[in-house]
Amino acid sequence: MRIMALLVPKVLPPRVILVLQLLLPMAALSKASLDVHYYDQACSRAEEIILETVENATRYDPKVSARLLRMFFHDCFIRGCDASLLLDSTPGNKAEKDGPPNISVRAFYVIDEAKAKLEAACAGTISCADIVAIAARDAVTTTGGPYWEVLKGRKDGRVSRASETVNLPAPTFNVTQLIQSFAKRGLGLKDLVALSGAHTLGFSHCSSFEVRLSNFSSTHDTDPSMNPLFVEELRKKCPKPNRGRNAGQFLDGTSSAFDNDYYKKLIAGKGVFGSDQALFSDYRTRWLVESFGKDQGLFFREFAASMVKLGNVGAKEIGEVRKKCGIVN
């Protein structure tokens, strides 16, 4: 302490004082963190309103649950969890929601409806980014999955570019590519395998997996990691060239229930995406697939923990709360 006293003058120059005055508030803001109770005082019914909206939407369209969950993933993986995926394109900018991987996300109307109700209840309070995070949790719990407390306090971003959607993990990725993609977001091996379990609610059009069904490589006509009977099943659903626009396959056998059937399908060689089946084929992730396939409770716990972790990716605590989720203020 005596050394510090010698180094720091008792009276600071005015310029130094001004710099400190500017930096101290910034330091305080940087220490701010997301909080489960962030809206308890300002909008105590926020989560109740969002849950009601999700329940009403899924009652009329069972696919909403999968789409809301996918929306959360695709939003957080680009610019962090800032609702940039919800912004509409403008004449001068093609936004994320119009990027190729997001064309089938849809369900934006559910978030818009929740936002309108929240603006009526407590205007200018609940960010679109937080609505997406809470709705994703509700999409899981209403289909039989685990419940977790959603950390809140995110602010909405102002930038959205369709060109950046190329950074989303592709259904053709191998495990090394998946590990690298998740690591860039601060997510580890267990997060990768647990969060992939969200595909328990998923559906895929033929275009995302048909490369596995014919002319797969110079040595194999079909993907050798696939169950041969499953190959024939998918070929019937995705005939060439005459197939319906909506032709495809659910990603597990219980598509309307959040459970661990997805992992059981991987163990049986019935993963729809190459990236999914790779989780069982690769020794680095196989043990986790087997563990989650045997113990649904373990999968639920790890999934919930990884969703909280994902919700922290790039979360903005300084910024705006949009009045409408499709446009910046």
Short mmCIF file of C-alpha atoms in Angstrom, two decimals:
data_model
loop_
_atom_site.label_atom_id
_atom_site.label_comp_id
_atom_site.label_asym_id
_atom_site.label_seq_id
_atom_site.Cartn_x
_atom_site.Cartn_y
_atom_site.Cartn_z
CA MET A 1 0.00 0.00 0.00
CA ARG A 2 2.92 2.37 0.71
CA ILE A 3 4.30 1.70 -2.77
CA MET A 4 0.92 2.55 -4.31
CA ALA A 5 0.86 5.78 -2.36
CA LEU A 6 4.17 6.77 -3.93
CA LEU A 7 3.02 5.97 -7.45
CA VAL A 8 -0.41 7.65 -7.41
CA PRO A 9 -0.51 11.42 -6.86
CA LYS A 10 -2.88 12.69 -4.19
CA VAL A 11 -4.30 15.27 -6.60
CA LEU A 12 -5.12 13.98 -10.09
CA PRO A 13 -4.87 16.29 -13.12
CA PRO A 14 -8.29 17.48 -14.44
CA ARG A 15 -7.86 15.51 -17.68
CA VAL A 16 -7.33 12.24 -15.76
CA ILE A 17 -10.36 12.95 -13.57
CA LEU A 18 -12.50 13.47 -16.70
CA VAL A 19 -11.32 10.16 -18.21
CA LEU A 20 -12.10 8.32 -14.96
CA GLN A 21 -15.56 9.89 -14.85
CA LEU A 22 -16.23 8.56 -18.34
CA LEU A 23 -14.82 5.09 -17.71
CA LEU A 24 -16.41 4.31 -14.35
CA PRO A 25 -20.03 4.17 -15.61
CA MET A 26 -18.86 1.96 -18.49
CA ALA A 27 -17.15 -0.38 -16.03
CA ALA A 28 -20.34 -0.60 -13.99
CA LEU A 29 -22.34 -1.47 -17.12
CA SER A 30 -19.86 -4.12 -18.17
CA LYS A 31 -20.40 -5.90 -14.86
CA ALA A 32 -24.14 -6.09 -15.42
CA SER A 33 -25.37 -9.65 -15.90
CA LEU A 34 -28.52 -11.41 -17.02
CA ASP A 35 -30.91 -12.15 -14.17
CA VAL A 36 -33.78 -14.58 -13.66
CA HIS A 37 -35.72 -11.84 -11.83
CA TYR A 38 -34.95 -9.03 -14.29
CA TYR A 39 -38.62 -8.22 -14.99
CA ASP A 40 -40.15 -9.13 -11.63
CA GLN A 41 -40.90 -5.51 -10.76
CA ALA A 42 -41.31 -3.94 -14.20
CA CYS A 43 -43.50 -6.63 -15.80
CA SER A 44 -44.39 -9.46 -13.43
CA ARG A 45 -46.72 -11.22 -15.92
CA ALA A 46 -44.21 -11.30 -18.78
CA GLU A 47 -43.49 -15.05 -18.73
CA GLU A 48 -47.15 -15.89 -18.19
CA ILE A 49 -48.13 -13.86 -21.28
CA ILE A 50 -45.45 -15.52 -23.42
CA LEU A 51 -46.44 -19.01 -22.26
CA GLU A 52 -50.11 -18.38 -23.08
CA THR A 53 -49.14 -17.20 -26.56
CA VAL A 54 -46.95 -20.25 -27.21
CA GLU A 55 -49.63 -22.64 -25.95
CA ASN A 56 -52.30 -21.05 -28.16
CA ALA A 57 -50.04 -21.19 -31.23
CA THR A 58 -49.04 -24.83 -30.75
CA ARG A 59 -52.67 -25.78 -30.28
CA TYR A 60 -53.34 -24.75 -33.89
CA ASP A 61 -49.96 -25.72 -35.36
CA PRO A 62 -47.89 -28.47 -33.69
CA LYS A 63 -44.84 -27.47 -35.77
CA VAL A 64 -44.56 -24.19 -33.86
CA SER A 65 -42.59 -25.77 -31.00
CA ALA A 66 -39.78 -26.96 -33.28
CA ARG A 67 -39.73 -23.65 -35.13
CA LEU A 68 -39.45 -21.57 -31.95
CA LEU A 69 -36.62 -23.74 -30.70
CA ARG A 70 -34.83 -23.49 -34.04
CA MET A 71 -35.39 -19.71 -34.03
CA PHE A 72 -33.51 -19.41 -30.74
CA PHE A 73 -30.56 -21.48 -32.01
CA HIS A 74 -30.31 -19.64 -35.31
CA ASP A 75 -30.55 -16.25 -33.63
CA CYS A 76 -27.89 -16.93 -31.00
CA PHE A 77 -25.45 -18.54 -33.45
CA ILE A 78 -25.08 -15.50 -35.71
CA ARG A 79 -24.73 -12.26 -33.70
CA GLY A 80 -25.49 -13.65 -30.29
CA CYS A 81 -28.95 -13.78 -28.70
CA ASP A 82 -30.08 -10.33 -29.84
CA ALA A 83 -33.21 -11.04 -31.94
CA SER A 84 -31.39 -9.99 -35.12
CA LEU A 85 -33.13 -12.96 -36.78
CA LEU A 86 -36.48 -11.22 -36.28
CA LEU A 87 -35.60 -8.04 -38.21
CA ASP A 88 -37.28 -7.64 -41.59
CA SER A 89 -35.33 -7.06 -44.78
CA THR A 90 -35.29 -3.52 -46.18
CA PRO A 91 -34.72 -2.25 -49.74
CA GLY A 92 -31.04 -1.81 -48.91
CA ASN A 93 -30.47 -4.90 -46.77
CA LYS A 94 -31.43 -8.58 -46.93
CA ALA A 95 -31.89 -9.68 -43.31
CA GLU A 96 -31.10 -12.99 -41.58
CA LYS A 97 -34.69 -14.26 -41.72
CA ASP A 98 -34.44 -14.29 -45.52
CA GLY A 99 -31.16 -16.23 -45.58
CA PRO A 100 -31.48 -19.77 -47.01
CA PRO A 101 -31.20 -21.64 -43.64
CA ASN A 102 -33.98 -19.54 -42.12
CA ILE A 103 -36.64 -19.70 -44.83
CA SER A 104 -38.40 -22.56 -43.02
CA VAL A 105 -38.14 -21.08 -39.50
CA ARG A 106 -41.43 -19.19 -39.86
CA ALA A 107 -43.37 -18.85 -36.57
CA PHE A 108 -42.24 -15.23 -36.32
CA TYR A 109 -45.91 -14.35 -35.87
CA VAL A 110 -45.86 -16.06 -32.46
CA ILE A 111 -43.14 -13.69 -31.21
CA ASP A 112 -44.94 -10.71 -32.77
CA GLU A 113 -48.17 -11.66 -31.02
CA ALA A 114 -46.43 -12.04 -27.67
CA LYS A 115 -44.66 -8.72 -28.17
CA ALA A 116 -47.92 -6.90 -28.91
CA LYS A 117 -49.48 -8.27 -25.72
CA LEU A 118 -46.40 -7.34 -23.69
CA GLU A 119 -46.35 -3.81 -25.10
CA ALA A 120 -49.98 -3.44 -24.01
CA ALA A 121 -49.16 -4.72 -20.53
CA CYS A 122 -45.82 -2.96 -19.94
CA ALA A 123 -44.67 -0.86 -22.88
CA GLY A 124 -41.00 -0.64 -23.80
CA THR A 125 -39.91 -3.19 -21.20
CA ILE A 126 -39.49 -6.73 -22.58
CA SER A 127 -36.89 -7.14 -25.33
CA CYS A 128 -37.58 -9.30 -28.37
CA ALA A 129 -34.39 -11.22 -27.58
CA ASP A 130 -35.79 -12.22 -24.18
CA ILE A 131 -39.13 -13.18 -25.71
CA VAL A 132 -37.36 -15.58 -28.09
CA ALA A 133 -35.37 -17.13 -25.21
CA ILE A 134 -38.46 -17.62 -23.03
CA ALA A 135 -40.57 -18.91 -25.94
CA ALA A 136 -37.89 -21.50 -26.76
CA ARG A 137 -38.02 -22.76 -23.16
CA ASP A 138 -41.83 -22.90 -23.30
CA ALA A 139 -41.69 -24.79 -26.61
CA VAL A 140 -39.70 -27.49 -24.80
CA THR A 141 -41.74 -27.69 -21.60
CA THR A 142 -45.12 -27.75 -23.38
CA THR A 143 -44.00 -30.81 -25.35
CA GLY A 144 -42.86 -32.76 -22.29
CA GLY A 145 -39.29 -31.54 -21.98
CA PRO A 146 -37.41 -30.02 -19.03
CA TYR A 147 -38.05 -26.65 -17.41
CA TRP A 148 -35.30 -24.16 -16.63
CA GLU A 149 -35.17 -20.61 -15.37
CA VAL A 150 -34.41 -18.25 -18.26
CA LEU A 151 -31.91 -15.52 -17.52
CA LYS A 152 -33.25 -12.19 -18.76
CA GLY A 153 -32.05 -8.67 -19.49
CA ARG A 154 -30.89 -8.98 -23.11
CA LYS A 155 -31.20 -6.00 -25.41
CA ASP A 156 -32.13 -6.10 -29.08
CA GLY A 157 -29.57 -5.73 -31.85
CA ARG A 158 -29.86 -3.33 -34.77
CA VAL A 159 -27.92 -5.26 -37.44
CA SER A 160 -29.11 -8.28 -39.43
CA ARG A 161 -27.46 -9.63 -42.59
CA ALA A 162 -28.60 -12.69 -44.57
CA SER A 163 -25.03 -13.24 -45.77
CA GLU A 164 -23.97 -14.14 -42.21
CA THR A 165 -26.28 -17.17 -42.08
CA VAL A 166 -23.53 -19.15 -43.85
CA ASN A 167 -21.99 -19.37 -40.37
CA LEU A 168 -24.75 -21.69 -39.12
CA PRO A 169 -23.76 -25.36 -38.73
CA ALA A 170 -24.73 -27.30 -41.86
CA PRO A 171 -26.51 -30.68 -41.86
CA THR A 172 -23.50 -32.09 -43.74
CA PHE A 173 -20.93 -31.13 -41.07
CA ASN A 174 -18.67 -33.76 -39.54
CA VAL A 175 -17.92 -33.76 -35.82
CA THR A 176 -14.71 -31.75 -36.17
CA GLN A 177 -16.60 -29.00 -37.99
CA LEU A 178 -19.39 -29.10 -35.40
CA ILE A 179 -16.92 -28.85 -32.52
CA GLN A 180 -15.25 -25.85 -34.16
CA SER A 181 -18.58 -24.13 -34.81
CA PHE A 182 -19.79 -24.58 -31.24
CA ALA A 183 -16.41 -23.61 -29.77
CA LYS A 184 -16.60 -20.24 -31.51
CA ARG A 185 -19.70 -19.59 -29.38
CA GLY A 186 -18.04 -20.78 -26.17
CA LEU A 187 -19.88 -24.10 -26.22
CA GLY A 188 -18.19 -27.43 -25.51
CA LEU A 189 -18.56 -31.07 -26.53
CA LYS A 190 -21.35 -31.82 -24.06
CA ASP A 191 -23.24 -28.71 -25.19
CA LEU A 192 -22.91 -29.84 -28.81
CA VAL A 193 -24.44 -33.27 -28.19
CA ALA A 194 -27.07 -32.08 -25.72
CA LEU A 195 -28.27 -29.18 -27.87
CA SER A 196 -28.41 -31.43 -30.94
CA GLY A 197 -31.12 -33.25 -29.02
CA ALA A 198 -33.43 -30.36 -29.94
CA HIS A 199 -33.88 -32.26 -33.20
CA THR A 200 -36.27 -34.49 -31.27
CA LEU A 201 -38.91 -31.95 -32.36
CA GLY A 202 -37.51 -31.41 -35.85
CA PHE A 203 -38.60 -32.02 -39.43
CA SER A 204 -36.42 -31.81 -42.51
CA HIS A 205 -37.21 -31.40 -46.19
CA CYS A 206 -35.53 -33.84 -48.55
CA SER A 207 -33.04 -31.28 -49.83
CA SER A 208 -31.18 -31.32 -46.50
CA PHE A 209 -30.37 -35.03 -46.53
CA GLU A 210 -30.91 -36.46 -50.04
CA VAL A 211 -27.16 -36.29 -50.72
CA ARG A 212 -26.87 -39.29 -48.37
CA LEU A 213 -29.29 -41.41 -50.42
CA SER A 214 -27.46 -41.72 -53.76
CA ASN A 215 -24.06 -40.96 -55.30
CA PHE A 216 -22.74 -40.36 -51.79
CA SER A 217 -19.07 -40.93 -52.65
CA SER A 218 -16.78 -42.62 -55.14
CA THR A 219 -16.90 -45.83 -53.09
CA HIS A 220 -20.44 -45.77 -51.64
CA ASP A 221 -23.75 -45.04 -53.32
CA THR A 222 -25.36 -44.28 -49.94
CA ASP A 223 -23.96 -43.04 -46.66
CA PRO A 224 -22.50 -46.21 -45.05
CA SER A 225 -23.34 -44.95 -41.56
CA MET A 226 -27.06 -45.25 -42.34
CA ASN A 227 -29.26 -48.23 -41.60
CA PRO A 228 -30.00 -49.77 -45.05
CA LEU A 229 -33.72 -50.16 -44.29
CA PHE A 230 -33.85 -46.49 -43.27
CA VAL A 231 -32.25 -45.53 -46.59
CA GLU A 232 -35.06 -47.27 -48.46
CA GLU A 233 -37.66 -45.58 -46.25
CA LEU A 234 -36.24 -42.14 -47.02
CA ARG A 235 -35.96 -42.88 -50.73
CA LYS A 236 -39.68 -43.61 -50.83
CA LYS A 237 -40.42 -40.31 -49.10
CA CYS A 238 -38.06 -38.39 -51.38
CA PRO A 239 -38.49 -39.90 -54.85
CA LYS A 240 -36.75 -38.33 -57.81
CA PRO A 241 -37.79 -36.37 -59.71
CA ASN A 242 -41.47 -36.34 -58.76
CA ARG A 243 -41.80 -35.38 -55.14
CA GLY A 244 -44.02 -32.90 -53.31
CA ARG A 245 -42.67 -29.57 -52.19
CA ASN A 246 -43.30 -30.51 -48.55
CA ALA A 247 -41.77 -33.99 -48.77
CA GLY A 248 -39.38 -34.85 -45.97
CA GLN A 249 -38.81 -36.74 -42.74
CA PHE A 250 -39.24 -36.14 -39.02
CA LEU A 251 -35.92 -36.25 -37.19
CA ASP A 252 -37.07 -38.83 -34.66
CA GLY A 253 -39.97 -41.21 -34.13
CA THR A 254 -41.85 -39.05 -31.60
CA SER A 255 -41.84 -35.72 -33.40
CA SER A 256 -44.42 -34.01 -31.18
CA ALA A 257 -42.78 -35.03 -27.90
CA PHE A 258 -39.54 -33.71 -26.44
CA ASP A 259 -37.73 -36.88 -25.36
CA ASN A 260 -34.52 -38.86 -25.94
CA ASP A 261 -35.80 -40.88 -28.92
CA TYR A 262 -33.49 -38.83 -31.18
CA TYR A 263 -30.44 -40.46 -29.58
CA LYS A 264 -31.97 -43.94 -29.86
CA LYS A 265 -32.42 -43.32 -33.57
CA LEU A 266 -28.74 -42.34 -33.93
CA ILE A 267 -27.68 -45.54 -32.18
CA ALA A 268 -29.84 -47.49 -34.65
CA GLY A 269 -28.24 -45.75 -37.64
CA LYS A 270 -31.40 -43.74 -38.34
CA GLY A 271 -30.12 -40.19 -38.03
CA VAL A 272 -31.63 -38.05 -40.81
CA PHE A 273 -28.83 -35.50 -41.12
CA GLY A 274 -25.26 -36.54 -41.75
CA SER A 275 -24.25 -34.19 -38.93
CA ASP A 276 -26.58 -36.03 -36.55
CA GLN A 277 -25.40 -39.53 -37.42
CA ALA A 278 -21.80 -38.33 -37.17
CA LEU A 279 -22.32 -37.79 -33.43
CA PHE A 280 -22.65 -41.54 -33.01
CA SER A 281 -20.02 -42.49 -35.58
CA ASP A 282 -17.29 -40.37 -33.97
CA TYR A 283 -15.64 -41.73 -30.81
CA ARG A 284 -15.44 -38.23 -29.29
CA THR A 285 -19.21 -37.88 -29.08
CA ARG A 286 -20.52 -41.46 -29.22
CA TRP A 287 -20.35 -41.94 -25.44
CA LEU A 288 -22.59 -38.92 -24.90
CA VAL A 289 -25.11 -40.14 -27.49
CA GLU A 290 -25.20 -43.51 -25.75
CA SER A 291 -25.54 -41.91 -22.30
CA PHE A 292 -28.44 -39.68 -23.36
CA GLY A 293 -30.07 -42.57 -25.22
CA LYS A 294 -30.07 -44.67 -22.04
CA ASP A 295 -30.97 -41.94 -19.53
CA GLN A 296 -33.60 -39.36 -20.50
CA GLY A 297 -33.28 -37.60 -17.14
CA LEU A 298 -29.57 -37.04 -17.78
CA PHE A 299 -30.34 -35.66 -21.25
CA PHE A 300 -32.95 -33.29 -19.81
CA ARG A 301 -30.54 -31.95 -17.19
CA GLU A 302 -27.71 -31.43 -19.65
CA PHE A 303 -30.02 -29.90 -22.27
CA ALA A 304 -31.40 -27.37 -19.79
CA ALA A 305 -27.89 -26.42 -18.63
CA SER A 306 -26.69 -26.02 -22.22
CA MET A 307 -29.71 -23.88 -23.15
CA VAL A 308 -28.86 -21.47 -20.33
CA LYS A 309 -25.29 -21.39 -21.61
CA LEU A 310 -26.43 -20.82 -25.20
CA GLY A 311 -28.66 -17.98 -24.02
CA ASN A 312 -25.59 -16.11 -22.80
CA VAL A 313 -23.85 -16.19 -26.20
CA GLY A 314 -23.28 -12.62 -27.35
CA ALA A 315 -26.14 -11.35 -25.18
CA LYS A 316 -26.27 -7.55 -25.33
CA GLU A 317 -26.92 -5.77 -22.05
CA ILE A 318 -26.61 -2.32 -23.60
CA GLY A 319 -28.92 -1.36 -26.43
CA GLU A 320 -32.57 -0.93 -27.25
CA VAL A 321 -35.85 -2.67 -26.56
CA ARG A 322 -37.68 -2.74 -29.88
CA LYS A 323 -41.30 -1.66 -29.97
CA LYS A 324 -41.92 -4.07 -32.84
CA CYS A 325 -39.64 -7.06 -33.31
CA GLY A 326 -39.38 -6.73 -37.08
CA ILE A 327 -37.97 -3.19 -37.13
CA VAL A 328 -35.42 -1.20 -35.15
CA ASN A 329 -36.71 1.74 -33.14
#
